[in-house]
Amino acid sequence: MGQLPLLTLCATAALASDFTDTYLYVNPTQPQEAAEIQIDFFTAYELTGNGIQGDVIYVQLPKFTIGGGGKKPGPNIPRGELVISPSVYFEARWIEGEFNNLSHPFPNSTLALYVQEEVTIPAGTSLRVRIYRSNNIKVYCGYDRPQNTDNDFFLMWTNASKATGHQQQIEYGDRVGNGCSKISDCGLVGECDFCQQKCYCWPGKGGSDNYKNTGSMDCTQFECPEGPRWGSMPLSETDGGHVAQTMACSGAGLCIAESGECECFDGFTGDACQRRISTCGVGGKCSGHGQCLPMHHLARAKEALPLSEGMSSYGDDHTVREHTGTWDWNTMMGCACDSSWPVGFGPDEFQLGEYYGADCSKKRCPTGVAPWIRNTDPNDAWNDTAAQAVGPSRPSQDPLNRVGRKGNQHLVECSGRGSCNEGRCSCFAGYTGHNCDRWVPNKY
């Protein structure tokens, strides 16, 4: 047999792929019906037929089966018995795949196209191969267009001696089945399992990565962030409460599915309502005279009570600057109150701050030294431990040095010669000044 006239010829340069402009069409575009399959492509290299040793084009068609519609694979169809066109160029064989699973059934079903003996197909030829409905090959379940998915591998390759032999994805094709069209195509924020007509939502949109899956069928209901569940029990008898159960909005707020945001109950804040601010006064504002901080920050704030040198920790080693397990390290909050004078154990620092109380609503009066004292200083706090300090009372006993160092000061409100009323001194008779530190001599 001589060379036959070809459908289309065109001059082509060297191509990186064995086939170009590859298309896959199916009619009808519904699963579980015998279908006509059409494959269009251009050849990049010459193909020749030479009997058993001739060139073969392989087309992998996942989800296609010749079986009866169930999970049991159908029979293979031997070479030459598959009804196709153009039969002058090819003989065909059907290789039935294994079922695998419901989402990706029959992933390796393959059509083999054998170039007819003594036929040569030049490079650059446009070919259209049809596999007729009478073969009873059907699509088991739906799939998206090949250009829209990375999950179904519709592949072509050839054993031709001049070809690369690399498997390449079919570029274009039909969508088969309804997919997720009846559930808003997953709201464009998820991936559709066409076989099961089910959405796999992206994280935060109904997905499960770091979010609790609320079962949003169409991914239109957003997930809310999770946090340690308030009032939950420890997850084991030995964890000491370090590991808490988690849930959306920490169980301290309502999840607004339309936005994926938590509406926190009074006294709680944070994107997952994971922080309790009711301990910081009205609105968690520390009365406008402090900062509402989580426990692990308070433990390392040297001005926060009880006083420390910023070396304390909450449930972990003081050298570690991040969470190591205590469940409420970043949830329980407290106030670190402001002060117009420095607070701490160092030189020229005072062991009491200006504002105090759980919500920083109280105010101390300024310090001073009584004017008649000459040789002693009641303000001197060297080697003294503040009433609210953490640790022993002497440096030799305290590796973290939580006692007053040389030059450290006690706070003596109103110089000990007046009464303090909401941060203002009312001086005793004969004394004056904002801190009652000046003596007014009796003129008589």
Short mmCIF file of C-alpha atoms in Angstrom, two decimals:
data_model
loop_
_atom_site.label_atom_id
_atom_site.label_comp_id
_atom_site.label_asym_id
_atom_site.label_seq_id
_atom_site.Cartn_x
_atom_site.Cartn_y
_atom_site.Cartn_z
CA MET A 1 0.00 0.00 0.00
CA GLY A 2 1.41 3.41 -0.98
CA GLN A 3 1.23 6.66 0.92
CA LEU A 4 -2.33 7.92 1.23
CA PRO A 5 -3.51 11.55 0.82
CA LEU A 6 -3.61 13.30 4.19
CA LEU A 7 -6.28 15.54 5.72
CA THR A 8 -4.08 18.60 6.19
CA LEU A 9 -0.41 19.32 5.62
CA CYS A 10 1.52 22.32 6.87
CA ALA A 11 5.17 23.24 7.25
CA THR A 12 6.29 23.20 10.87
CA ALA A 13 9.45 23.99 12.71
CA ALA A 14 10.88 21.74 15.35
CA LEU A 15 8.39 21.47 18.23
CA ALA A 16 8.94 20.67 21.87
CA SER A 17 5.85 18.42 22.03
CA ASP A 18 4.95 15.38 19.98
CA PHE A 19 1.43 16.76 19.37
CA THR A 20 -0.03 20.27 19.24
CA ASP A 21 -3.52 21.77 19.33
CA THR A 22 -4.93 18.72 21.08
CA TYR A 23 -8.70 18.53 21.65
CA LEU A 24 -11.01 15.95 23.25
CA TYR A 25 -14.74 16.02 22.43
CA VAL A 26 -17.47 13.74 23.78
CA ASN A 27 -21.07 13.36 22.57
CA PRO A 28 -23.31 13.27 24.55
CA THR A 29 -21.69 15.21 27.36
CA GLN A 30 -23.39 13.20 30.08
CA PRO A 31 -21.92 10.25 31.96
CA GLN A 32 -23.18 6.67 31.85
CA GLU A 33 -24.21 6.91 28.19
CA ALA A 34 -22.47 5.30 25.23
CA ALA A 35 -20.52 8.13 23.66
CA GLU A 36 -18.78 9.13 20.47
CA ILE A 37 -15.25 10.27 21.27
CA GLN A 38 -13.37 12.64 18.98
CA ILE A 39 -9.68 13.51 19.33
CA ASP A 40 -8.14 16.29 17.20
CA PHE A 41 -4.41 16.99 17.03
CA PHE A 42 -1.43 17.94 14.87
CA THR A 43 1.53 15.59 14.58
CA ALA A 44 4.91 17.16 15.32
CA TYR A 45 6.94 14.23 13.95
CA GLU A 46 6.59 11.72 11.17
CA LEU A 47 4.69 8.53 12.05
CA THR A 48 5.05 5.31 10.10
CA GLY A 49 3.36 1.91 10.05
CA ASN A 50 5.45 -1.23 9.94
CA GLY A 51 3.29 -4.09 11.15
CA ILE A 52 3.81 -5.09 14.77
CA GLN A 53 6.81 -2.76 15.11
CA GLY A 54 5.00 0.30 13.74
CA ASP A 55 4.40 3.61 15.51
CA VAL A 56 1.62 3.83 18.08
CA ILE A 57 -0.19 6.85 19.56
CA TYR A 58 -1.47 6.35 23.10
CA VAL A 59 -4.31 8.42 24.51
CA GLN A 60 -5.05 8.04 28.24
CA LEU A 61 -8.74 8.65 28.93
CA PRO A 62 -9.42 8.58 32.69
CA LYS A 63 -13.02 7.96 33.79
CA PHE A 64 -13.81 6.22 30.50
CA THR A 65 -14.95 2.58 30.67
CA ILE A 66 -16.52 -0.11 28.59
CA GLY A 67 -17.99 -1.74 31.69
CA GLY A 68 -21.62 -1.97 32.64
CA GLY A 69 -21.70 1.26 34.64
CA GLY A 70 -20.46 -0.10 37.95
CA LYS A 71 -17.05 -0.46 39.52
CA LYS A 72 -16.20 -3.69 37.70
CA PRO A 73 -13.95 -3.04 34.69
CA GLY A 74 -15.14 -4.12 31.27
CA PRO A 75 -13.13 -6.16 28.74
CA ASN A 76 -10.28 -4.92 26.59
CA ILE A 77 -11.05 -4.58 22.88
CA PRO A 78 -8.32 -6.16 20.75
CA ARG A 79 -6.49 -4.33 17.99
CA GLY A 80 -8.55 -4.00 14.84
CA GLU A 81 -11.92 -4.67 16.53
CA LEU A 82 -12.55 -1.11 17.75
CA VAL A 83 -14.70 0.81 15.26
CA ILE A 84 -12.95 4.11 14.44
CA SER A 85 -12.19 6.54 11.65
CA PRO A 86 -10.06 7.22 9.70
CA SER A 87 -9.40 3.50 9.51
CA VAL A 88 -7.12 4.09 6.53
CA TYR A 89 -4.57 5.58 8.96
CA PHE A 90 -5.07 3.62 12.15
CA GLU A 91 -6.15 0.42 13.78
CA ALA A 92 -7.27 0.85 17.37
CA ARG A 93 -7.23 -1.09 20.60
CA TRP A 94 -9.02 -0.33 23.89
CA ILE A 95 -7.18 -1.03 27.16
CA GLU A 96 -9.63 -0.94 30.08
CA GLY A 97 -8.35 0.63 33.33
CA GLU A 98 -8.89 -0.40 36.95
CA PHE A 99 -11.59 1.31 39.00
CA ASN A 100 -9.34 2.94 41.68
CA ASN A 101 -11.81 5.17 43.62
CA LEU A 102 -15.04 7.16 43.36
CA SER A 103 -13.31 10.47 42.66
CA HIS A 104 -10.85 9.13 40.07
CA PRO A 105 -12.28 5.94 38.55
CA PHE A 106 -10.53 4.07 35.74
CA PRO A 107 -7.60 6.53 35.69
CA ASN A 108 -5.50 4.50 33.26
CA SER A 109 -8.04 3.55 30.59
CA THR A 110 -6.14 3.97 27.32
CA LEU A 111 -6.83 4.15 23.60
CA ALA A 112 -3.98 2.82 21.44
CA LEU A 113 -3.86 3.99 17.79
CA TYR A 114 -1.60 1.81 15.59
CA VAL A 115 -0.44 3.39 12.33
CA GLN A 116 -1.53 1.09 9.49
CA GLU A 117 1.15 -0.95 7.77
CA GLU A 118 2.92 0.90 4.91
CA VAL A 119 1.30 4.22 5.90
CA THR A 120 3.41 7.30 6.58
CA ILE A 121 1.95 10.35 8.31
CA PRO A 122 4.22 13.37 7.80
CA ALA A 123 5.00 15.86 10.53
CA GLY A 124 2.51 18.73 10.74
CA THR A 125 -0.51 16.65 9.76
CA SER A 126 -3.90 17.62 11.21
CA LEU A 127 -5.79 14.51 12.27
CA ARG A 128 -9.27 13.85 13.63
CA VAL A 129 -9.89 10.44 15.16
CA ARG A 130 -13.43 9.27 16.02
CA ILE A 131 -14.29 6.32 18.24
CA TYR A 132 -17.90 5.50 17.44
CA ARG A 133 -20.76 5.06 19.90
CA SER A 134 -21.26 1.47 18.79
CA ASN A 135 -18.15 0.54 20.79
CA ASN A 136 -20.23 1.22 23.93
CA ILE A 137 -17.46 3.20 25.65
CA LYS A 138 -18.93 5.62 28.16
CA VAL A 139 -17.80 8.20 30.69
CA TYR A 140 -18.28 6.72 34.17
CA CYS A 141 -18.79 10.11 35.83
CA GLY A 142 -18.35 13.79 35.03
CA TYR A 143 -15.13 15.76 34.61
CA ASP A 144 -14.16 19.36 34.02
CA ARG A 145 -12.61 20.67 30.82
CA PRO A 146 -9.03 19.41 30.57
CA GLN A 147 -7.75 22.99 30.47
CA ASN A 148 -9.45 23.72 33.82
CA THR A 149 -8.21 20.86 35.97
CA ASP A 150 -4.98 19.31 37.18
CA ASN A 151 -6.68 16.30 38.75
CA ASP A 152 -7.64 14.28 35.68
CA PHE A 153 -4.72 13.36 33.45
CA PHE A 154 -5.87 13.21 29.83
CA LEU A 155 -2.55 12.37 28.21
CA MET A 156 -1.09 11.67 24.76
CA TRP A 157 2.27 10.18 23.81
CA THR A 158 3.84 8.04 21.09
CA ASN A 159 6.60 5.50 20.68
CA ALA A 160 7.69 6.98 17.33
CA SER A 161 11.46 6.89 16.94
CA LYS A 162 11.75 10.59 16.12
CA ALA A 163 9.40 11.73 18.90
CA THR A 164 10.22 12.71 22.47
CA GLY A 165 7.96 10.02 23.95
CA HIS A 166 6.95 12.40 26.74
CA GLN A 167 3.39 12.24 28.02
CA GLN A 168 1.59 15.54 27.48
CA GLN A 169 -1.76 16.81 28.73
CA ILE A 170 -4.57 17.22 26.19
CA GLU A 171 -5.02 20.97 25.98
CA TYR A 172 -8.74 21.50 25.35
CA GLY A 173 -12.01 19.66 25.57
CA ASP A 174 -15.59 19.36 26.68
CA ARG A 175 -17.00 19.46 30.17
CA VAL A 176 -18.88 16.25 30.90
CA GLY A 177 -21.70 16.07 33.44
CA ASN A 178 -23.20 18.77 35.62
CA GLY A 179 -20.33 18.87 38.07
CA CYS A 180 -21.09 21.43 40.76
CA SER A 181 -23.21 23.73 38.60
CA LYS A 182 -26.22 23.11 40.86
CA ILE A 183 -24.28 24.23 43.92
CA SER A 184 -22.93 27.52 42.54
CA ASP A 185 -19.79 25.91 41.08
CA CYS A 186 -18.37 25.98 44.62
CA GLY A 187 -18.69 29.76 44.75
CA LEU A 188 -15.42 29.99 42.80
CA VAL A 189 -13.64 29.44 46.13
CA GLY A 190 -13.34 25.67 46.00
CA GLU A 191 -12.65 22.69 43.78
CA CYS A 192 -15.40 20.51 42.38
CA ASP A 193 -15.27 16.73 42.52
CA PHE A 194 -17.17 16.16 39.28
CA CYS A 195 -17.65 12.47 39.97
CA GLN A 196 -19.35 12.94 43.33
CA GLN A 197 -20.69 16.42 42.49
CA LYS A 198 -19.19 17.69 45.73
CA CYS A 199 -17.22 20.81 46.61
CA TYR A 200 -13.85 20.75 48.31
CA CYS A 201 -13.66 24.28 49.63
CA TRP A 202 -10.44 26.20 50.02
CA PRO A 203 -9.25 26.93 53.58
CA GLY A 204 -11.50 29.43 55.30
CA LYS A 205 -14.30 28.94 52.76
CA GLY A 206 -15.60 25.65 54.11
CA GLY A 207 -12.26 23.84 53.97
CA SER A 208 -10.57 22.16 56.88
CA ASP A 209 -7.01 23.52 56.90
CA ASN A 210 -6.77 25.30 60.28
CA TYR A 211 -10.53 25.79 60.20
CA LYS A 212 -13.46 23.77 61.49
CA ASN A 213 -15.42 22.27 58.58
CA THR A 214 -19.01 23.44 58.89
CA GLY A 215 -20.13 21.41 55.88
CA SER A 216 -20.70 24.33 53.50
CA MET A 217 -21.87 22.41 50.45
CA ASP A 218 -21.26 25.24 47.98
CA CYS A 219 -18.39 27.05 49.76
CA THR A 220 -20.55 30.17 50.10
CA GLN A 221 -20.53 29.95 53.87
CA PHE A 222 -17.21 31.04 55.24
CA GLU A 223 -15.40 29.40 58.12
CA CYS A 224 -14.58 31.38 61.23
CA PRO A 225 -11.15 31.14 62.87
CA GLU A 226 -10.70 28.82 65.82
CA GLY A 227 -9.23 29.39 69.26
CA PRO A 228 -8.92 27.57 72.59
CA ARG A 229 -12.41 26.76 73.76
CA TRP A 230 -13.35 28.69 76.89
CA GLY A 231 -14.36 26.31 79.67
CA SER A 232 -13.14 23.20 77.87
CA MET A 233 -11.62 20.27 79.69
CA PRO A 234 -7.96 19.26 79.23
CA LEU A 235 -7.42 16.77 76.45
CA SER A 236 -5.66 14.29 78.73
CA GLU A 237 -5.19 13.50 82.41
CA THR A 238 -1.54 14.51 82.33
CA ASP A 239 -1.33 17.65 80.21
CA GLY A 240 -1.94 19.98 83.16
CA GLY A 241 -4.38 22.02 81.12
CA HIS A 242 -1.69 22.98 78.63
CA VAL A 243 -3.65 21.76 75.62
CA ALA A 244 -7.21 22.95 75.14
CA GLN A 245 -9.90 21.90 72.73
CA THR A 246 -10.44 24.39 69.93
CA MET A 247 -13.58 25.55 68.19
CA ALA A 248 -14.81 28.36 65.99
CA CYS A 249 -14.79 31.74 67.77
CA SER A 250 -13.40 29.91 70.84
CA GLY A 251 -16.95 29.26 71.98
CA ALA A 252 -17.15 32.91 73.05
CA GLY A 253 -18.83 34.39 70.01
CA LEU A 254 -21.09 33.81 67.02
CA CYS A 255 -19.69 32.79 63.64
CA ILE A 256 -21.12 34.98 60.87
CA ALA A 257 -20.95 32.51 57.98
CA GLU A 258 -21.56 35.16 55.31
CA SER A 259 -18.29 36.93 56.20
CA GLY A 260 -16.29 34.35 58.13
CA GLU A 261 -15.91 36.77 61.04
CA CYS A 262 -16.61 36.22 64.73
CA GLU A 263 -19.07 38.40 66.61
CA CYS A 264 -17.66 38.17 70.12
CA PHE A 265 -19.69 38.15 73.30
CA ASP A 266 -19.19 41.02 75.75
CA GLY A 267 -15.83 40.81 77.46
CA PHE A 268 -14.06 38.91 74.65
CA THR A 269 -12.05 40.10 71.67
CA GLY A 270 -9.66 38.85 68.97
CA ASP A 271 -10.31 37.44 65.52
CA ALA A 272 -11.37 34.16 67.21
CA CYS A 273 -12.74 35.78 70.41
CA GLN A 274 -9.76 34.11 72.05
CA ARG A 275 -8.93 36.94 74.44
CA ARG A 276 -10.85 37.81 77.57
CA ILE A 277 -10.71 41.56 78.11
CA SER A 278 -13.32 41.85 80.86
CA THR A 279 -10.38 41.62 83.29
CA CYS A 280 -9.07 44.92 81.90
CA GLY A 281 -12.03 47.08 82.87
CA VAL A 282 -14.77 48.51 80.69
CA GLY A 283 -14.04 47.78 77.04
CA GLY A 284 -10.64 46.34 77.96
CA LYS A 285 -9.21 49.87 78.06
CA CYS A 286 -7.58 49.75 81.51
CA SER A 287 -9.43 53.00 82.28
CA GLY A 288 -7.27 54.76 79.69
CA HIS A 289 -4.20 54.45 81.95
CA GLY A 290 -2.57 51.20 80.86
CA GLN A 291 -2.25 48.41 78.32
CA CYS A 292 -4.38 45.25 78.26
CA LEU A 293 -1.82 42.48 77.66
CA PRO A 294 -1.94 38.67 77.50
CA MET A 295 -0.41 36.64 80.31
CA HIS A 296 2.86 35.83 78.59
CA HIS A 297 3.50 39.53 77.95
CA LEU A 298 2.58 40.52 81.49
CA ALA A 299 5.00 37.94 82.87
CA ARG A 300 7.86 39.66 81.07
CA ALA A 301 6.81 43.28 81.60
CA LYS A 302 9.03 44.56 84.43
CA GLU A 303 6.62 47.37 85.32
CA ALA A 304 3.64 45.02 85.69
CA LEU A 305 2.70 43.78 89.16
CA PRO A 306 3.96 41.70 90.77
CA LEU A 307 7.29 43.38 90.00
CA SER A 308 10.04 41.42 88.32
CA GLU A 309 13.02 42.24 86.15
CA GLY A 310 11.20 41.13 83.04
CA MET A 311 12.68 37.65 83.40
CA SER A 312 9.54 35.86 84.60
CA SER A 313 7.55 33.59 82.34
CA TYR A 314 4.11 32.06 82.13
CA GLY A 315 4.27 28.31 81.81
CA ASP A 316 7.61 28.10 80.03
CA ASP A 317 11.32 28.72 80.50
CA HIS A 318 12.05 32.42 80.94
CA THR A 319 14.68 32.22 78.18
CA VAL A 320 12.07 31.15 75.64
CA ARG A 321 10.29 34.06 74.00
CA GLU A 322 7.39 32.15 72.53
CA HIS A 323 4.51 29.90 73.51
CA THR A 324 5.41 26.41 74.70
CA GLY A 325 2.08 25.01 75.81
CA THR A 326 0.19 26.88 78.56
CA TRP A 327 -3.32 27.01 77.15
CA ASP A 328 -4.23 30.55 78.27
CA TRP A 329 -0.84 32.13 77.50
CA ASN A 330 -2.41 34.39 74.89
CA THR A 331 -6.04 34.41 76.06
CA MET A 332 -6.20 35.64 79.66
CA MET A 333 -5.53 39.38 79.80
CA GLY A 334 -4.50 41.86 82.45
CA CYS A 335 -3.55 45.51 82.78
CA ALA A 336 0.01 46.85 82.85
CA CYS A 337 -0.67 50.30 84.33
CA ASP A 338 0.99 53.54 83.23
CA SER A 339 3.24 55.67 85.40
CA SER A 340 4.77 59.13 84.95
CA TRP A 341 7.81 57.95 86.91
CA PRO A 342 9.98 54.89 86.15
CA VAL A 343 9.00 51.62 87.82
CA GLY A 344 11.29 48.74 88.68
CA PHE A 345 14.22 47.64 90.84
CA GLY A 346 16.92 49.70 89.12
CA PRO A 347 18.57 53.00 90.12
CA ASP A 348 16.19 55.97 90.20
CA GLU A 349 13.24 53.62 89.69
CA PHE A 350 10.35 53.26 92.12
CA GLN A 351 8.83 50.03 93.37
CA LEU A 352 5.27 51.35 92.94
CA GLY A 353 3.79 52.93 89.83
CA GLU A 354 1.45 55.88 89.44
CA TYR A 355 -1.72 54.05 88.34
CA TYR A 356 -2.79 50.79 89.94
CA GLY A 357 -5.69 48.42 90.49
CA ALA A 358 -6.97 45.61 88.26
CA ASP A 359 -8.28 48.17 85.77
CA CYS A 360 -5.71 50.96 86.49
CA SER A 361 -8.55 53.14 87.81
CA LYS A 362 -6.67 54.19 90.95
CA LYS A 363 -3.88 56.76 91.13
CA ARG A 364 -1.05 57.23 93.60
CA CYS A 365 0.30 60.59 94.66
CA PRO A 366 3.80 61.83 93.89
CA THR A 367 6.64 60.90 96.22
CA GLY A 368 8.91 63.12 98.23
CA VAL A 369 11.23 63.24 101.25
CA ALA A 370 10.19 64.95 104.45
CA PRO A 371 12.22 68.21 104.66
CA TRP A 372 13.56 67.70 108.18
CA ILE A 373 15.29 64.41 107.34
CA ARG A 374 18.97 64.93 106.76
CA ASN A 375 20.96 61.73 107.37
CA THR A 376 18.53 58.99 106.35
CA ASP A 377 16.37 58.49 103.29
CA PRO A 378 13.08 56.66 103.79
CA ASN A 379 12.86 56.40 100.02
CA ASP A 380 15.97 54.22 99.78
CA ALA A 381 14.95 50.71 98.63
CA TRP A 382 18.38 49.18 98.22
CA ASN A 383 18.17 45.44 98.98
CA ASP A 384 14.45 45.73 99.75
CA THR A 385 11.76 43.64 98.11
CA ALA A 386 8.58 45.39 97.08
CA ALA A 387 5.37 44.10 98.61
CA GLN A 388 4.23 42.94 95.15
CA ALA A 389 7.58 41.60 94.02
CA VAL A 390 8.11 38.03 92.92
CA GLY A 391 10.87 36.08 94.66
CA PRO A 392 12.92 36.12 97.90
CA SER A 393 13.97 39.25 99.70
CA ARG A 394 17.72 39.19 99.17
CA PRO A 395 19.84 39.04 96.01
CA SER A 396 21.89 36.11 97.32
CA GLN A 397 18.69 34.05 97.45
CA ASP A 398 17.19 35.27 94.19
CA PRO A 399 18.92 34.31 90.90
CA LEU A 400 16.67 36.75 89.02
CA ASN A 401 17.71 39.66 91.30
CA ARG A 402 14.17 40.82 92.16
CA VAL A 403 15.16 43.24 94.93
CA GLY A 404 16.02 46.91 94.87
CA ARG A 405 19.49 47.71 93.62
CA LYS A 406 21.58 50.65 94.81
CA GLY A 407 19.71 53.87 94.11
CA ASN A 408 16.31 52.16 93.93
CA GLN A 409 13.49 54.08 95.58
CA HIS A 410 10.42 53.43 97.72
CA LEU A 411 7.39 55.55 96.93
CA VAL A 412 6.55 57.82 99.88
CA GLU A 413 3.29 59.46 98.86
CA CYS A 414 2.92 63.13 99.71
CA SER A 415 6.33 62.91 101.46
CA GLY A 416 4.56 61.26 104.39
CA ARG A 417 3.09 64.67 105.33
CA GLY A 418 -0.27 64.63 103.62
CA SER A 419 -3.14 62.42 102.52
CA CYS A 420 -3.61 61.16 98.99
CA ASN A 421 -6.98 61.62 97.32
CA GLU A 422 -7.24 60.21 93.77
CA GLY A 423 -3.70 61.20 92.91
CA ARG A 424 -3.71 64.62 94.57
CA CYS A 425 -2.04 65.46 97.88
CA SER A 426 -3.91 67.21 100.69
CA CYS A 427 -1.01 68.44 102.82
CA PHE A 428 -1.06 68.52 106.58
CA ALA A 429 -0.95 71.88 108.30
CA GLY A 430 2.41 73.56 107.84
CA TYR A 431 3.26 71.75 104.59
CA THR A 432 2.75 72.61 100.96
CA GLY A 433 3.75 71.64 97.44
CA HIS A 434 2.34 69.12 94.97
CA ASN A 435 3.95 66.37 97.06
CA CYS A 436 3.90 68.20 100.43
CA ASP A 437 7.68 68.36 100.50
CA ARG A 438 7.92 72.00 101.62
CA TRP A 439 7.61 73.13 105.22
CA VAL A 440 5.88 76.41 105.86
CA PRO A 441 7.38 77.85 109.14
CA ASN A 442 4.92 79.18 111.68
CA LYS A 443 5.25 82.96 111.65
CA TYR A 444 4.22 83.24 115.25
#
